[in-house]
PDB file of C-alpha atoms in Angstrom:
ATOM      1  CA  UNK A 128       1.070   8.700   0.742  1.00  0.00           C
ATOM      2  CA  UNK A 129      -2.655   9.109   0.634  1.00  0.00           C
ATOM      3  CA  UNK A 130      -5.567   8.212   2.859  1.00  0.00           C
ATOM      4  CA  UNK A 131      -9.271   7.998   2.189  1.00  0.00           C
ATOM      5  CA  UNK A 132     -11.089  11.277   2.838  1.00  0.00           C
ATOM      6  CA  UNK A 133     -14.632  11.741   4.180  1.00  0.00           C
ATOM      7  CA  UNK A 134     -16.211  10.609   0.897  1.00  0.00           C
ATOM      8  CA  UNK A 135     -13.556   7.927   0.207  1.00  0.00           C
ATOM      9  CA  UNK A 136     -11.676  10.292  -2.122  1.00  0.00           C
ATOM     10  CA  UNK A 137      -7.839  10.131  -1.892  1.00  0.00           C
ATOM     11  CA  UNK A 138      -6.254  12.835   0.271  1.00  0.00           C
ATOM     12  CA  UNK A 139      -2.498  13.471  -0.127  1.00  0.00           C
ATOM     13  CA  UNK A 140      -0.780  13.541   3.296  1.00  0.00           C
ATOM     14  CA  UNK A 141       2.941  13.466   2.383  1.00  0.00           C
ATOM     15  CA  UNK A 142       5.348  15.272   0.087  1.00  0.00           C
ATOM     16  CA  UNK A 143       7.018  13.718  -2.989  1.00  0.00           C
ATOM     17  CA  UNK A 144      10.325  13.561  -1.069  1.00  0.00           C
ATOM     18  CA  UNK A 145       8.767  11.621   1.795  1.00  0.00           C
ATOM     19  CA  UNK A 146       6.987   9.300  -0.652  1.00  0.00           C
ATOM     20  CA  UNK A 147      10.344   8.389  -2.263  1.00  0.00           C
ATOM     21  CA  UNK A 148      11.837   7.829   1.206  1.00  0.00           C
ATOM     22  CA  UNK A 149       8.954   5.471   2.043  1.00  0.00           C
ATOM     23  CA  UNK A 150       9.524   3.464  -1.133  1.00  0.00           C
ATOM     24  CA  UNK A 151      13.256   3.191  -0.395  1.00  0.00           C
ATOM     25  CA  UNK A 152      12.416   1.723   3.030  1.00  0.00           C
ATOM     26  CA  UNK A 153       9.885  -0.657   1.497  1.00  0.00           C
ATOM     27  CA  UNK A 154      12.637  -1.882  -0.816  1.00  0.00           C
ATOM     28  CA  UNK A 155      14.782  -2.785   2.211  1.00  0.00           C
ATOM     29  CA  UNK A 156      11.985  -4.639   4.024  1.00  0.00           C
ATOM     30  CA  UNK A 157      11.128  -8.334   3.726  1.00  0.00           C
ATOM     31  CA  UNK A 158       7.381  -7.697   3.675  1.00  0.00           C
ATOM     32  CA  UNK A 159       4.697  -5.081   4.322  1.00  0.00           C
ATOM     33  CA  UNK A 160       2.124  -5.415   7.129  1.00  0.00           C
ATOM     34  CA  UNK A 161      -1.277  -3.735   6.884  1.00  0.00           C
ATOM     35  CA  UNK A 162      -4.831  -4.114   8.135  1.00  0.00           C
ATOM     36  CA  UNK A 163      -8.052  -4.968   6.360  1.00  0.00           C
ATOM     37  CA  UNK A 164      -9.345  -1.487   7.285  1.00  0.00           C
ATOM     38  CA  UNK A 165      -6.494   0.134   5.350  1.00  0.00           C
ATOM     39  CA  UNK A 166      -7.096  -2.090   2.325  1.00  0.00           C
ATOM     40  CA  UNK A 167     -10.876  -1.544   2.372  1.00  0.00           C
ATOM     41  CA  UNK A 168     -10.775   2.231   3.019  1.00  0.00           C
ATOM     42  CA  UNK A 169      -7.643   3.363   1.144  1.00  0.00           C
ATOM     43  CA  UNK A 170      -7.330   0.675  -1.572  1.00  0.00           C
ATOM     44  CA  UNK A 171      -3.502   0.930  -1.555  1.00  0.00           C
ATOM     45  CA  UNK A 172      -1.106  -0.706  -3.999  1.00  0.00           C
ATOM     46  CA  UNK A 173       1.601  -1.301  -1.352  1.00  0.00           C
ATOM     47  CA  UNK A 174       4.277  -2.007  -3.912  1.00  0.00           C
ATOM     48  CA  UNK A 175       7.570  -0.195  -4.456  1.00  0.00           C
ATOM     49  CA  UNK A 176       7.482   2.591  -7.014  1.00  0.00           C
ATOM     50  CA  UNK A 177      10.876   4.041  -7.854  1.00  0.00           C
ATOM     51  CA  UNK A 178      11.815   6.360 -10.732  1.00  0.00           C
ATOM     52  CA  UNK A 179      11.896   3.748 -13.512  1.00  0.00           C
ATOM     53  CA  UNK A 180      10.780   0.616 -11.702  1.00  0.00           C
ATOM     54  CA  UNK A 181       7.806  -0.911  -9.889  1.00  0.00           C
ATOM     55  CA  UNK A 182       8.542  -3.868  -7.595  1.00  0.00           C
ATOM     56  CA  UNK A 183       5.974  -6.188  -6.045  1.00  0.00           C
ATOM     57  CA  UNK A 184       6.417  -7.004  -2.358  1.00  0.00           C
ATOM     58  CA  UNK A 185       4.984  -9.647  -0.051  1.00  0.00           C
ATOM     59  CA  UNK A 186       2.108  -8.136   1.952  1.00  0.00           C
ATOM     60  CA  UNK A 187       0.534  -9.496   5.145  1.00  0.00           C
ATOM     61  CA  UNK A 188      -3.018  -8.315   5.844  1.00  0.00           C
ATOM     62  CA  UNK A 189      -4.489  -8.601   9.351  1.00  0.00           C
ATOM     63  CA  UNK A 190      -8.131  -9.574   8.863  1.00  0.00           C
ATOM     64  CA  UNK A 191      -9.540 -11.602  11.761  1.00  0.00           C
ATOM     65  CA  UNK A 192     -13.013 -11.915  10.183  1.00  0.00           C
ATOM     66  CA  UNK A 193     -11.899 -12.515   6.578  1.00  0.00           C
ATOM     67  CA  UNK A 194     -13.838  -9.442   5.428  1.00  0.00           C
ATOM     68  CA  UNK A 195     -11.469  -8.315   2.685  1.00  0.00           C
ATOM     69  CA  UNK A 196     -12.852  -7.588  -0.787  1.00  0.00           C
ATOM     70  CA  UNK A 197     -10.935  -9.429  -3.486  1.00  0.00           C
ATOM     71  CA  UNK A 198     -11.390  -6.603  -6.011  1.00  0.00           C
ATOM     72  CA  UNK A 199      -8.851  -4.308  -4.289  1.00  0.00           C
ATOM     73  CA  UNK A 200      -5.692  -3.005  -6.018  1.00  0.00           C
ATOM     74  CA  UNK A 201      -3.446  -4.854  -3.608  1.00  0.00           C
ATOM     75  CA  UNK A 202      -4.372  -8.213  -5.175  1.00  0.00           C
ATOM     76  CA  UNK A 203      -3.087  -6.964  -8.519  1.00  0.00           C
ATOM     77  CA  UNK A 204       0.194  -5.481  -7.223  1.00  0.00           C
ATOM     78  CA  UNK A 205       1.538  -7.788  -4.512  1.00  0.00           C
ATOM     79  CA  UNK A 206       4.168 -10.507  -4.865  1.00  0.00           C
ATOM     80  CA  UNK A 207       2.847 -14.052  -4.602  1.00  0.00           C
TER      81      UNK A 207
END
């Protein structure tokens, strides 16, 4: 995966093998849990990306102050 670097640029923190492993585990899960900080800072897709397929997943976002920006990638890639 990636995280936001000092200037909000994406910084790769895992290998391709570990990324595929993560997506296999996402496929087995019922939903994905994340925080508003992750969505705001990293702008993740949080879907499942396999070799020939992209699958939307239900995502729960913890945001006690309702601060989330509605222009984030997650609102285009999650299952509704």
